[in-house]
Structures are given as C-alpha cells and as structure tokens.
PDB file of C-alpha atoms in Angstrom:
ATOM      1  CA  MET A  14      -2.316 236.943 -86.005  1.00 47.00           C
ATOM      2  CA  ASN A  15      -2.539 236.620 -82.198  1.00 48.00           C
ATOM      3  CA  ARG A  16      -5.901 234.829 -82.557  1.00 49.00           C
ATOM      4  CA  LYS A  17      -4.336 232.233 -84.864  1.00 49.00           C
ATOM      5  CA  SER A  18      -1.485 231.657 -82.414  1.00 51.00           C
ATOM      6  CA  TYR A  19      -3.890 231.210 -79.506  1.00 48.00           C
ATOM      7  CA  LYS A  20      -6.033 228.854 -81.522  1.00 49.00           C
ATOM      8  CA  GLY A  21      -2.993 226.701 -82.382  1.00 50.00           C
ATOM      9  CA  LYS A  22      -1.917 226.488 -78.750  1.00 50.00           C
ATOM     10  CA  SER A  23      -5.431 225.547 -77.701  1.00 53.00           C
ATOM     11  CA  THR A  24      -5.604 222.740 -80.266  1.00 53.00           C
ATOM     12  CA  GLY A  25      -2.210 221.363 -79.159  1.00 52.00           C
ATOM     13  CA  PHE A  26      -3.284 221.435 -75.501  1.00 48.00           C
ATOM     14  CA  LYS A  27      -6.424 219.455 -76.328  1.00 51.00           C
ATOM     15  CA  ILE A  28      -4.415 216.792 -78.196  1.00 54.00           C
ATOM     16  CA  ASN A  29      -1.896 216.422 -75.369  1.00 58.00           C
ATOM     17  CA  THR A  30      -4.678 216.162 -72.818  1.00 58.00           C
ATOM     18  CA  PHE A  31      -6.400 213.505 -74.899  1.00 44.00           C
ATOM     19  CA  LEU A  32      -3.185 211.461 -75.167  1.00 55.00           C
ATOM     20  CA  ILE A  33      -2.590 211.662 -71.404  1.00 57.00           C
ATOM     21  CA  PHE A  34      -6.115 210.433 -70.675  1.00 51.00           C
ATOM     22  CA  LEU A  35      -5.699 207.700 -73.306  1.00 49.00           C
ATOM     23  CA  ILE A  36      -2.480 206.463 -71.675  1.00 57.00           C
ATOM     24  CA  ILE A  37      -4.024 206.584 -68.195  1.00 55.00           C
ATOM     25  CA  SER A  38      -7.045 204.661 -69.457  1.00 50.00           C
ATOM     26  CA  PHE A  39      -4.797 202.029 -71.043  1.00 47.00           C
ATOM     27  CA  LEU A  40      -2.828 201.634 -67.820  1.00 47.00           C
ATOM     28  CA  PHE A  41      -5.996 201.162 -65.769  1.00 45.00           C
ATOM     29  CA  TRP A  42      -7.305 198.692 -68.348  1.00 44.00           C
ATOM     30  CA  SER A  43      -3.993 196.760 -68.273  1.00 45.00           C
ATOM     31  CA  LEU A  44      -3.958 196.669 -64.471  1.00 48.00           C
ATOM     32  CA  THR A  45      -7.517 195.401 -64.422  1.00 50.00           C
ATOM     33  CA  LYS A  46      -6.769 192.711 -67.001  1.00 50.00           C
ATOM     34  CA  LEU A  47      -3.493 191.575 -65.398  1.00 46.00           C
ATOM     35  CA  SER A  48      -5.155 191.339 -61.990  1.00 50.00           C
ATOM     36  CA  LYS A  49      -7.518 188.670 -63.287  1.00 67.00           C
ATOM     37  CA  ASN A  50      -6.695 184.957 -63.288  1.00 74.00           C
ATOM     38  CA  TYR A  51      -5.742 183.099 -66.451  1.00 75.00           C
ATOM     39  CA  SER A  52      -4.923 179.496 -67.337  1.00 80.00           C
ATOM     40  CA  ASP A  53      -1.947 178.706 -69.544  1.00 83.00           C
ATOM     41  CA  GLU A  54       1.005 176.340 -69.958  1.00 86.00           C
ATOM     42  CA  VAL A  55       4.455 177.511 -68.861  1.00 88.00           C
ATOM     43  CA  THR A  56       7.929 175.975 -68.740  1.00 88.00           C
ATOM     44  CA  PHE A  57       9.902 175.641 -65.498  1.00 90.00           C
ATOM     45  CA  LYS A  58      13.599 174.802 -65.167  1.00 91.00           C
ATOM     46  CA  ILE A  59      14.425 171.992 -62.736  1.00 90.00           C
ATOM     47  CA  ASN A  60      16.994 172.063 -59.960  1.00 90.00           C
ATOM     48  CA  TYR A  61      17.596 168.616 -58.417  1.00 86.00           C
ATOM     49  CA  ILE A  62      18.553 168.708 -54.733  1.00 85.00           C
ATOM     50  CA  ASN A  63      19.406 166.336 -51.859  1.00 81.00           C
ATOM     51  CA  GLN A  64      20.820 163.385 -53.710  1.00 69.00           C
ATOM     52  CA  GLY A  65      20.620 160.894 -50.888  1.00 60.00           C
ATOM     53  CA  PHE A  66      22.322 158.091 -52.799  1.00 56.00           C
ATOM     54  CA  LYS A  67      25.879 156.859 -52.513  1.00 55.00           C
ATOM     55  CA  LYS A  68      25.657 156.118 -56.227  1.00 68.00           C
ATOM     56  CA  LEU A  69      25.961 158.583 -59.091  1.00 72.00           C
ATOM     57  CA  LEU A  70      23.442 159.530 -61.728  1.00 75.00           C
ATOM     58  CA  GLN A  71      24.105 157.556 -64.915  1.00 73.00           C
ATOM     59  CA  ASN A  72      21.624 159.423 -67.112  1.00 75.00           C
ATOM     60  CA  LYS A  73      20.771 163.060 -67.647  1.00 77.00           C
ATOM     61  CA  PRO A  74      17.226 163.582 -66.357  1.00 84.00           C
ATOM     62  CA  LEU A  75      14.878 166.263 -67.631  1.00 87.00           C
ATOM     63  CA  ASP A  76      16.169 169.783 -67.097  1.00 87.00           C
ATOM     64  CA  GLU A  77      12.756 171.416 -67.575  1.00 89.00           C
ATOM     65  CA  ILE A  78       9.072 170.541 -67.342  1.00 89.00           C
ATOM     66  CA  ASN A  79       5.866 172.053 -68.706  1.00 90.00           C
ATOM     67  CA  ALA A  80       3.018 172.807 -66.334  1.00 87.00           C
ATOM     68  CA  SER A  81      -0.602 173.845 -66.802  1.00 88.00           C
ATOM     69  CA  ILE A  82      -1.169 176.628 -64.265  1.00 85.00           C
ATOM     70  CA  GLU A  83      -3.778 179.149 -63.209  1.00 86.00           C
ATOM     71  CA  THR A  84      -2.554 182.495 -61.890  1.00 82.00           C
ATOM     72  CA  THR A  85      -2.806 186.264 -62.275  1.00 82.00           C
ATOM     73  CA  GLY A  86      -1.771 187.951 -65.451  1.00 73.00           C
ATOM     74  CA  PHE A  87       1.117 189.573 -63.606  1.00 75.00           C
ATOM     75  CA  ASN A  88       2.502 186.219 -62.481  1.00 73.00           C
ATOM     76  CA  LEU A  89       1.889 184.650 -65.869  1.00 76.00           C
ATOM     77  CA  LEU A  90       3.967 187.327 -67.588  1.00 75.00           C
ATOM     78  CA  SER A  91       6.725 186.764 -65.039  1.00 77.00           C
ATOM     79  CA  TYR A  92       6.752 182.990 -65.631  1.00 81.00           C
ATOM     80  CA  LYS A  93       6.746 183.461 -69.401  1.00 79.00           C
ATOM     81  CA  PHE A  94       9.524 185.999 -69.712  1.00 79.00           C
ATOM     82  CA  SER A  95      11.666 185.090 -66.692  1.00 76.00           C
ATOM     83  CA  PRO A  96      11.576 181.281 -66.335  1.00 74.00           C
ATOM     84  CA  HIS A  97      11.462 180.116 -62.723  1.00 83.00           C
ATOM     85  CA  LYS A  98      13.240 177.087 -61.261  1.00 87.00           C
ATOM     86  CA  LEU A  99      11.459 174.302 -59.420  1.00 89.00           C
ATOM     87  CA  LYS A 100      13.405 172.242 -56.898  1.00 90.00           C
ATOM     88  CA  ILE A 101      12.854 168.496 -57.014  1.00 88.00           C
ATOM     89  CA  ASP A 102      13.995 166.582 -53.944  1.00 87.00           C
ATOM     90  CA  LEU A 103      15.750 163.349 -54.924  1.00 84.00           C
ATOM     91  CA  THR A 104      14.942 161.820 -51.546  1.00 82.00           C
ATOM     92  CA  ASP A 105      11.335 161.586 -52.793  1.00 81.00           C
ATOM     93  CA  LEU A 106      12.145 159.130 -55.586  1.00 86.00           C
ATOM     94  CA  ASP A 107      10.360 155.805 -55.981  1.00 87.00           C
ATOM     95  CA  ALA A 108      12.438 152.715 -56.788  1.00 87.00           C
ATOM     96  CA  ILE A 109      11.980 150.282 -59.648  1.00 90.00           C
ATOM     97  CA  ASP A 110      15.106 148.324 -58.667  1.00 87.00           C
ATOM     98  CA  ASP A 111      18.510 149.114 -57.125  1.00 80.00           C
ATOM     99  CA  LYS A 112      19.526 151.173 -60.176  1.00 83.00           C
ATOM    100  CA  ASN A 113      16.327 152.588 -61.665  1.00 88.00           C
ATOM    101  CA  TYR A 114      14.140 155.193 -59.943  1.00 90.00           C
ATOM    102  CA  TYR A 115      11.318 157.520 -60.921  1.00 91.00           C
ATOM    103  CA  TYR A 116       9.630 160.713 -59.744  1.00 91.00           C
ATOM    104  CA  LEU A 117       5.937 161.551 -60.244  1.00 92.00           C
ATOM    105  CA  PRO A 118       5.620 165.359 -60.397  1.00 91.00           C
ATOM    106  CA  ASN A 119       1.824 165.306 -60.180  1.00 92.00           C
ATOM    107  CA  LYS A 120       2.096 163.365 -56.934  1.00 90.00           C
ATOM    108  CA  HIS A 121       4.081 166.273 -55.448  1.00 90.00           C
ATOM    109  CA  LEU A 122       2.018 169.251 -56.641  1.00 90.00           C
ATOM    110  CA  PRO A 123       1.713 170.847 -53.139  1.00 91.00           C
ATOM    111  CA  GLU A 124       5.532 170.895 -52.706  1.00 90.00           C
ATOM    112  CA  LEU A 125       6.017 172.313 -56.187  1.00 90.00           C
ATOM    113  CA  LYS A 126       3.216 174.904 -55.760  1.00 89.00           C
ATOM    114  CA  SER A 127       4.812 176.155 -52.519  1.00 90.00           C
ATOM    115  CA  GLN A 128       7.817 177.321 -54.552  1.00 89.00           C
ATOM    116  CA  LEU A 129       5.671 179.649 -56.695  1.00 86.00           C
ATOM    117  CA  GLU A 130       3.722 182.823 -56.041  1.00 82.00           C
ATOM    118  CA  PRO A 131       0.797 182.344 -53.600  1.00 85.00           C
ATOM    119  CA  GLU A 132      -1.801 183.156 -56.284  1.00 83.00           C
ATOM    120  CA  THR A 133      -0.467 180.369 -58.542  1.00 85.00           C
ATOM    121  CA  HIS A 134      -2.234 177.029 -58.774  1.00 86.00           C
ATOM    122  CA  ILE A 135      -0.668 174.094 -60.673  1.00 87.00           C
ATOM    123  CA  ASN A 136      -3.334 172.100 -62.469  1.00 90.00           C
ATOM    124  CA  LYS A 137      -1.064 169.458 -63.967  1.00 90.00           C
ATOM    125  CA  ILE A 138       2.533 168.687 -64.926  1.00 89.00           C
ATOM    126  CA  VAL A 139       2.682 167.565 -68.568  1.00 91.00           C
ATOM    127  CA  GLN A 140       5.652 165.213 -68.043  1.00 90.00           C
ATOM    128  CA  ASP A 141       4.021 162.736 -65.690  1.00 89.00           C
ATOM    129  CA  THR A 142       7.196 160.718 -64.934  1.00 92.00           C
ATOM    130  CA  ILE A 143      10.882 161.582 -64.630  1.00 91.00           C
ATOM    131  CA  PHE A 144      13.260 158.604 -64.747  1.00 91.00           C
ATOM    132  CA  PHE A 145      16.657 158.266 -63.053  1.00 88.00           C
ATOM    133  CA  VAL A 146      19.406 155.686 -63.426  1.00 84.00           C
ATOM    134  CA  PHE A 147      22.041 155.385 -60.705  1.00 81.00           C
ATOM    135  CA  GLY A 148      25.321 153.474 -60.749  1.00 75.00           C
ATOM    136  CA  GLN A 149      28.658 153.103 -59.041  1.00 74.00           C
ATOM    137  CA  ASN A 150      31.373 155.727 -59.145  1.00 76.00           C
ATOM    138  CA  SER A 151      34.149 154.331 -61.377  1.00 81.00           C
ATOM    139  CA  SER A 152      37.590 155.300 -62.623  1.00 86.00           C
ATOM    140  CA  LYS A 153      39.233 154.725 -65.978  1.00 90.00           C
ATOM    141  CA  LYS A 154      42.629 155.380 -67.523  1.00 93.00           C
ATOM    142  CA  VAL A 155      42.458 156.805 -71.037  1.00 94.00           C
ATOM    143  CA  PRO A 156      45.127 158.078 -73.457  1.00 95.00           C
ATOM    144  CA  VAL A 157      45.530 161.766 -74.215  1.00 95.00           C
ATOM    145  CA  LYS A 158      45.172 162.690 -77.880  1.00 95.00           C
ATOM    146  CA  LEU A 159      47.019 165.758 -79.113  1.00 95.00           C
ATOM    147  CA  ASN A 160      44.792 167.981 -81.245  1.00 95.00           C
ATOM    148  CA  ALA A 161      47.373 170.178 -82.951  1.00 94.00           C
ATOM    149  CA  ASN A 162      48.521 171.347 -86.364  1.00 94.00           C
ATOM    150  CA  VAL A 163      52.301 171.733 -86.492  1.00 94.00           C
ATOM    151  CA  GLN A 164      53.891 173.269 -89.586  1.00 94.00           C
ATOM    152  CA  LEU A 165      57.695 173.190 -89.650  1.00 92.00           C
ATOM    153  CA  LYS A 166      59.777 175.828 -91.363  1.00 92.00           C
ATOM    154  CA  PHE A 167      61.315 174.704 -94.640  1.00 90.00           C
ATOM    155  CA  GLY A 168      64.543 172.772 -94.067  1.00 88.00           C
ATOM    156  CA  TYR A 169      63.587 171.799 -90.511  1.00 90.00           C
ATOM    157  CA  ASP A 170      62.491 168.436 -89.173  1.00 88.00           C
ATOM    158  CA  TYR A 171      61.775 166.681 -85.882  1.00 88.00           C
ATOM    159  CA  THR A 172      64.814 165.442 -83.996  1.00 85.00           C
ATOM    160  CA  GLU A 173      62.586 163.064 -82.007  1.00 84.00           C
ATOM    161  CA  GLU A 174      58.938 162.144 -81.692  1.00 88.00           C
ATOM    162  CA  VAL A 175      56.530 164.744 -80.347  1.00 93.00           C
ATOM    163  CA  LYS A 176      56.057 164.137 -76.612  1.00 94.00           C
ATOM    164  CA  ILE A 177      53.102 164.803 -74.339  1.00 95.00           C
ATOM    165  CA  GLU A 178      53.275 164.342 -70.598  1.00 95.00           C
ATOM    166  CA  PRO A 179      51.319 162.673 -69.208  1.00 95.00           C
ATOM    167  CA  ASP A 180      50.261 160.614 -72.205  1.00 94.00           C
ATOM    168  CA  SER A 181      47.246 159.245 -70.299  1.00 95.00           C
ATOM    169  CA  ILE A 182      45.046 160.416 -67.415  1.00 95.00           C
ATOM    170  CA  ILE A 183      42.581 158.992 -64.894  1.00 93.00           C
ATOM    171  CA  ILE A 184      38.945 160.060 -65.179  1.00 92.00           C
ATOM    172  CA  SER A 185      36.307 159.302 -62.559  1.00 86.00           C
ATOM    173  CA  GLY A 186      32.533 159.394 -62.702  1.00 82.00           C
ATOM    174  CA  SER A 187      29.492 157.383 -63.632  1.00 78.00           C
ATOM    175  CA  GLU A 188      29.935 154.056 -65.397  1.00 77.00           C
ATOM    176  CA  ALA A 189      27.660 155.095 -68.264  1.00 75.00           C
ATOM    177  CA  GLN A 190      29.688 158.205 -69.036  1.00 80.00           C
ATOM    178  CA  LEU A 191      33.034 156.438 -68.765  1.00 85.00           C
ATOM    179  CA  ASP A 192      31.980 153.665 -71.160  1.00 83.00           C
ATOM    180  CA  SER A 193      31.605 156.173 -73.990  1.00 84.00           C
ATOM    181  CA  ILE A 194      35.044 157.799 -73.527  1.00 90.00           C
ATOM    182  CA  ASN A 195      38.043 156.197 -75.253  1.00 92.00           C
ATOM    183  CA  ASN A 196      40.425 159.158 -75.111  1.00 94.00           C
ATOM    184  CA  ILE A 197      40.653 162.782 -74.025  1.00 94.00           C
ATOM    185  CA  GLU A 198      41.732 165.382 -76.581  1.00 94.00           C
ATOM    186  CA  THR A 199      43.667 168.538 -75.915  1.00 95.00           C
ATOM    187  CA  THR A 200      42.214 171.863 -76.942  1.00 94.00           C
ATOM    188  CA  TYR A 201      43.129 172.685 -80.543  1.00 94.00           C
ATOM    189  CA  ILE A 202      46.379 174.542 -81.093  1.00 93.00           C
ATOM    190  CA  GLU A 203      48.411 175.614 -84.152  1.00 94.00           C
ATOM    191  CA  PHE A 204      52.148 176.148 -84.591  1.00 94.00           C
ATOM    192  CA  ASN A 205      53.378 177.665 -87.854  1.00 94.00           C
ATOM    193  CA  GLU A 206      56.900 178.054 -89.276  1.00 93.00           C
ATOM    194  CA  VAL A 207      58.399 176.144 -86.339  1.00 92.00           C
ATOM    195  CA  SER A 208      62.207 176.436 -86.242  1.00 92.00           C
ATOM    196  CA  THR A 209      62.906 176.204 -82.496  1.00 92.00           C
ATOM    197  CA  ASN A 210      62.047 173.733 -79.773  1.00 94.00           C
ATOM    198  CA  ILE A 211      58.622 174.119 -78.155  1.00 94.00           C
ATOM    199  CA  ILE A 212      57.706 173.338 -74.555  1.00 95.00           C
ATOM    200  CA  GLU A 213      54.191 174.439 -73.694  1.00 94.00           C
ATOM    201  CA  ASN A 214      51.291 173.490 -71.428  1.00 95.00           C
ATOM    202  CA  ILE A 215      48.110 172.637 -73.335  1.00 94.00           C
ATOM    203  CA  ASN A 216      44.681 172.445 -71.699  1.00 95.00           C
ATOM    204  CA  LEU A 217      42.609 169.305 -72.035  1.00 95.00           C
ATOM    205  CA  ASP A 218      39.208 169.624 -73.699  1.00 93.00           C
ATOM    206  CA  ILE A 219      37.173 168.537 -70.665  1.00 90.00           C
ATOM    207  CA  GLU A 220      34.478 171.213 -70.383  1.00 86.00           C
ATOM    208  CA  LYS A 221      32.038 169.125 -72.429  1.00 82.00           C
ATOM    209  CA  HIS A 222      32.262 166.245 -69.941  1.00 82.00           C
ATOM    210  CA  ASP A 223      29.863 167.128 -67.140  1.00 75.00           C
ATOM    211  CA  ASN A 224      29.998 165.456 -63.727  1.00 73.00           C
ATOM    212  CA  LEU A 225      33.403 163.847 -64.328  1.00 83.00           C
ATOM    213  CA  SER A 226      36.661 164.454 -62.485  1.00 86.00           C
ATOM    214  CA  PHE A 227      40.090 164.356 -64.123  1.00 91.00           C
ATOM    215  CA  SER A 228      43.537 163.637 -62.703  1.00 92.00           C
ATOM    216  CA  ASN A 229      44.933 166.392 -64.948  1.00 92.00           C
ATOM    217  CA  SER A 230      43.471 169.464 -66.594  1.00 92.00           C
ATOM    218  CA  ASP A 231      46.448 170.054 -68.908  1.00 94.00           C
ATOM    219  CA  ILE A 232      49.506 168.325 -70.367  1.00 96.00           C
ATOM    220  CA  LYS A 233      53.046 169.385 -71.253  1.00 96.00           C
ATOM    221  CA  LEU A 234      53.799 169.372 -74.967  1.00 96.00           C
ATOM    222  CA  GLU A 235      57.411 169.055 -76.114  1.00 96.00           C
ATOM    223  CA  ILE A 236      58.464 169.439 -79.743  1.00 94.00           C
ATOM    224  CA  LYS A 237      62.150 169.238 -80.676  1.00 91.00           C
ATOM    225  CA  VAL A 238      63.252 170.402 -84.125  1.00 91.00           C
ATOM    226  CA  ASP A 239      66.477 171.255 -85.903  1.00 90.00           C
ATOM    227  CA  LYS A 240      67.635 172.443 -89.280  1.00 90.00           C
ATOM    228  CA  PHE A 241      68.490 169.315 -91.241  1.00 90.00           C
ATOM    229  CA  THR A 242      71.203 168.616 -93.756  1.00 90.00           C
ATOM    230  CA  GLU A 243      72.376 165.618 -95.752  1.00 91.00           C
ATOM    231  CA  GLY A 244      75.576 163.742 -95.240  1.00 93.00           C
ATOM    232  CA  SER A 245      77.156 160.644 -96.827  1.00 94.00           C
ATOM    233  CA  LEU A 246      79.624 158.031 -95.648  1.00 95.00           C
ATOM    234  CA  LYS A 247      81.308 154.970 -97.151  1.00 95.00           C
ATOM    235  CA  ILE A 248      80.375 151.892 -95.093  1.00 94.00           C
ATOM    236  CA  PRO A 249      81.853 148.388 -95.570  1.00 95.00           C
ATOM    237  CA  ILE A 250      79.515 145.497 -96.344  1.00 94.00           C
ATOM    238  CA  LYS A 251      79.119 142.493 -94.062  1.00 95.00           C
ATOM    239  CA  VAL A 252      77.623 139.303 -95.536  1.00 95.00           C
ATOM    240  CA  ILE A 253      75.919 136.878 -93.161  1.00 94.00           C
ATOM    241  CA  ASN A 254      74.641 133.279 -93.428  1.00 94.00           C
ATOM    242  CA  VAL A 255      77.268 132.219 -95.979  1.00 93.00           C
ATOM    243  CA  PRO A 256      77.807 128.429 -95.808  1.00 91.00           C
ATOM    244  CA  ALA A 257      81.096 127.544 -94.134  1.00 89.00           C
ATOM    245  CA  LYS A 258      82.426 125.763 -97.229  1.00 89.00           C
ATOM    246  CA  PHE A 259      82.143 128.909 -99.374  1.00 89.00           C
ATOM    247  CA  ASN A 260      83.993 132.197 -99.675  1.00 91.00           C
ATOM    248  CA  ILE A 261      82.082 135.194-100.921  1.00 92.00           C
ATOM    249  CA  THR A 262      83.353 138.419-102.452  1.00 93.00           C
ATOM    250  CA  THR A 263      81.128 141.460-102.959  1.00 92.00           C
ATOM    251  CA  LEU A 264      81.491 143.916-105.804  1.00 91.00           C
ATOM    252  CA  PRO A 265      81.818 146.605-104.471  1.00 92.00           C
ATOM    253  CA  ASN A 266      82.855 145.828-100.903  1.00 92.00           C
ATOM    254  CA  GLU A 267      81.320 149.005 -99.525  1.00 94.00           C
ATOM    255  CA  VAL A 268      78.270 151.189-100.113  1.00 95.00           C
ATOM    256  CA  THR A 269      77.464 154.866 -99.727  1.00 95.00           C
ATOM    257  CA  VAL A 270      74.950 155.732 -97.017  1.00 95.00           C
ATOM    258  CA  ILE A 271      73.198 159.044 -97.618  1.00 95.00           C
ATOM    259  CA  TYR A 272      71.559 160.223 -94.432  1.00 93.00           C
ATOM    260  CA  LYS A 273      69.658 163.161 -93.023  1.00 91.00           C
ATOM    261  CA  VAL A 274      70.668 164.633 -89.672  1.00 90.00           C
ATOM    262  CA  GLY A 275      70.161 167.779 -87.638  1.00 89.00           C
ATOM    263  CA  LEU A 276      72.746 170.432 -88.313  1.00 89.00           C
ATOM    264  CA  SER A 277      73.742 170.574 -84.644  1.00 87.00           C
ATOM    265  CA  ASN A 278      74.487 166.828 -84.668  1.00 89.00           C
ATOM    266  CA  PHE A 279      76.190 166.638 -88.062  1.00 91.00           C
ATOM    267  CA  ASN A 280      79.713 166.244 -86.680  1.00 92.00           C
ATOM    268  CA  LYS A 281      78.581 163.460 -84.339  1.00 92.00           C
ATOM    269  CA  ILE A 282      77.868 161.044 -87.177  1.00 92.00           C
ATOM    270  CA  THR A 283      80.718 158.730 -88.280  1.00 92.00           C
ATOM    271  CA  SER A 284      81.002 155.431 -90.130  1.00 91.00           C
ATOM    272  CA  ASP A 285      80.870 153.672 -86.760  1.00 91.00           C
ATOM    273  CA  ASN A 286      77.239 154.692 -86.466  1.00 92.00           C
ATOM    274  CA  PHE A 287      76.188 152.410 -89.342  1.00 94.00           C
ATOM    275  CA  GLU A 288      76.290 148.699 -90.057  1.00 94.00           C
ATOM    276  CA  ILE A 289      75.419 147.322 -93.488  1.00 95.00           C
ATOM    277  CA  ILE A 290      74.350 143.688 -93.733  1.00 95.00           C
ATOM    278  CA  CYS A 291      73.677 141.469 -96.766  1.00 95.00           C
ATOM    279  CA  ASP A 292      71.891 138.230 -95.960  1.00 95.00           C
ATOM    280  CA  TYR A 293      72.969 135.423 -98.282  1.00 94.00           C
ATOM    281  CA  ASN A 294      69.911 133.350 -97.310  1.00 94.00           C
ATOM    282  CA  GLU A 295      67.624 136.077 -98.643  1.00 94.00           C
ATOM    283  CA  THR A 296      69.414 135.952-102.006  1.00 93.00           C
ATOM    284  CA  LYS A 297      69.350 132.143-102.115  1.00 92.00           C
ATOM    285  CA  ASN A 298      65.735 131.711-100.993  1.00 93.00           C
ATOM    286  CA  ASN A 299      64.471 134.260-103.528  1.00 93.00           C
ATOM    287  CA  ASN A 300      66.697 133.005-106.402  1.00 93.00           C
ATOM    288  CA  LEU A 301      68.353 136.400-106.748  1.00 92.00           C
ATOM    289  CA  SER A 302      71.575 136.997-108.640  1.00 92.00           C
ATOM    290  CA  TYR A 303      72.605 139.795-106.317  1.00 94.00           C
ATOM    291  CA  LEU A 304      72.770 140.666-102.631  1.00 94.00           C
ATOM    292  CA  VAL A 305      70.456 143.235-101.015  1.00 95.00           C
ATOM    293  CA  PRO A 306      72.230 145.615 -98.599  1.00 95.00           C
ATOM    294  CA  LYS A 307      70.291 146.751 -95.544  1.00 95.00           C
ATOM    295  CA  ILE A 308      71.021 149.041 -92.637  1.00 93.00           C
ATOM    296  CA  SER A 309      70.977 146.903 -89.510  1.00 89.00           C
ATOM    297  CA  ASN A 310      72.164 149.605 -87.176  1.00 87.00           C
ATOM    298  CA  SER A 311      72.280 153.405 -87.280  1.00 88.00           C
ATOM    299  CA  SER A 312      72.414 156.402 -84.954  1.00 86.00           C
ATOM    300  CA  VAL A 313      69.222 157.637 -83.293  1.00 86.00           C
ATOM    301  CA  LEU A 314      70.274 161.112 -84.459  1.00 87.00           C
ATOM    302  CA  VAL A 315      69.690 160.088 -88.074  1.00 89.00           C
ATOM    303  CA  THR A 316      66.103 160.522 -89.275  1.00 85.00           C
ATOM    304  CA  THR A 317      66.358 158.963 -92.764  1.00 88.00           C
ATOM    305  CA  ALA A 318      69.035 157.012 -94.590  1.00 92.00           C
ATOM    306  CA  LYS A 319      69.339 155.306 -97.957  1.00 94.00           C
ATOM    307  CA  ILE A 320      71.936 153.013 -99.515  1.00 94.00           C
ATOM    308  CA  VAL A 321      73.636 153.422-102.890  1.00 95.00           C
ATOM    309  CA  PRO A 322      73.756 151.057-104.723  1.00 95.00           C
ATOM    310  CA  LYS A 323      70.719 148.982-103.775  1.00 93.00           C
ATOM    311  CA  LYS A 324      72.040 145.793-105.400  1.00 94.00           C
ATOM    312  CA  ILE A 325      75.448 144.212-104.770  1.00 93.00           C
ATOM    313  CA  GLU A 326      77.070 141.842-107.211  1.00 94.00           C
ATOM    314  CA  PHE A 327      79.006 138.960-105.674  1.00 92.00           C
ATOM    315  CA  LEU A 328      81.226 135.988-106.396  1.00 92.00           C
ATOM    316  CA  ILE A 329      80.952 132.844-104.348  1.00 88.00           C
ATOM    317  CA  VAL A 330      83.437 129.999-104.619  1.00 90.00           C
ATOM    318  CA  GLU A 331      83.970 126.775-102.719  1.00 86.00           C
ATOM    319  CA  LYS A 332      86.976 126.729-100.403  1.00 78.00           C
TER     320      LYS A 332
END
C-alpha cells in the first residue's frame, strides 16, 4: 500500500514538473516572438493642437487615422489594445484659400514617428489628406423649445399660458454649426397629476452641440393651474350697425353666458366682465333672419365661455 502511494506521488510530481517546463518554454517562445519586428496596420486617435487661426473650425476633421507601421510585437500589441493619440499641429496646415486648408500626414512622418516608441517606424498613413474649413465666430438668437409632458389632474386647468424664461437665448460659434440650429430644446421632463403651481429650473439640451457657447444653460419654467368650475350670468345684448332710421328689438334682450373659471377667482367674475354684441351688418350681408351674438369682451380669468342661445330673433321697424 505504501508503494502505491509513493508511485502516485511520483507520477504527480512528474506531471507538475512537465507543466512548469511547458509554461516556461511558452514564455520564452512568446518573448522571442514579441521581440521581433512585424508590419501591420493600426489606428491612432488624433489630437489637434496649436490652432493658430483667429477663425473657428467649421467642419469636424478626422478624429482618427490608420497607419501602416513596423515595430516590435510588444509595441504592436500595445497599439492594438490601447490606442495611442497622435498630435497634429494646426500651424503646419497648407492653404487652399482663406477658408479651406489641408494637412498631408505623410509629409510629416518624422514628427508623427517621434510621438511613438523608438522602435516604431511609420511606413505610410492611409488617409493621405485631412481637410479643414475655417470661418468667422458668429452669434445667433434662437427660441427655446420646451420639451415636456404635462398631465393635469382631473378638474384642473391652466390659469394662464405656460411660461419659460428666457424664451430665447444667444448661441455663439462657427457659422456652419449655427446655420443648422433653429431652436434649442430643454431636456425632457414629465409632470403628472398636476394640481398646484410649478416653478422649476429646467436644463437646456446643449451637450450634443460641441464647440458652441450659450448665454444660458437652463430656463425657468412656470406653470399656473387651478381647480376649475362653471358659472353662468345673464348678459344684456347690444346691437351695432343698425341704420339710424330703424329701431331694433331683440327677442330675448339678454343671453346666458356659461363660462369656466378657476375656483379661486370664481367670485371675481360679474356681468360687468362680459359684453355681448350682435352685428346687424353680419345678418344683412349674409341674408340671415336672426342675429348672431358674440362675446366682444370678457375677463382674462375666464378660460372658455359659450352663449345660450346662439341665435337671436329680432324685430326691426322704421322710426
């Protein structure tokens, strides 16, 4: 039994020893391979520096380039799995005209190579030309657009229009970017079961607009609501544009105005807040046999109002 145990331990020791030598051999083989030079294509991010122009970039130039390089396996793995950045100096641009410029990466291989590991040689940059468009710095006033979903509680309504302040802002930047912007939205927001007034600051959705400056980064939103109820009042009728030689009598001589108003303002509404007009010319010109009553004046506290009846009989006689 002891012999079997010894034999098992001996076999296990041999296997472990073999695995250790196998791993060591693989490591030496890997080191040997990675020490050799290889040619391959890698991608480099671009960092533009030293913009020596008083004008602003109007386009978005390339943010990465592909390069055919020759370097050690170690460096190649580093470039592949941890992308490096290459700095491109904008003072080295060539001009087409006063707005359009270009950069030839292959013309600047020594400067680009100096930013990489010493063992790295750049054979060629695939993108042979990078174009730039420059323009004046401009400003533009644009309206703010509220991006919100407001759900009022049943029985409630707005007492006045929803307000945002400011309702427009100034944006500054390149002409090309400004031309494509007609408004600036707020970030999306929801209000549910609203039954009280809301005053809240809302951020503008400006993160997607690179290289622009804004006079405001947020706006103040104001929503005024109230519980609404219906009221009704008897209002006398006034007929206008009746020829001087005629007398006119309406049947009836007053109408009922049914209106909707906030509960807190209900007692503020009186018959003096309404004026009902019937235009005789409208009846005559349209060959109508009745007068059409209309509300010519009402309180700003009233949101909706309707007249009963909608047609007024009349008698007209010569004086």
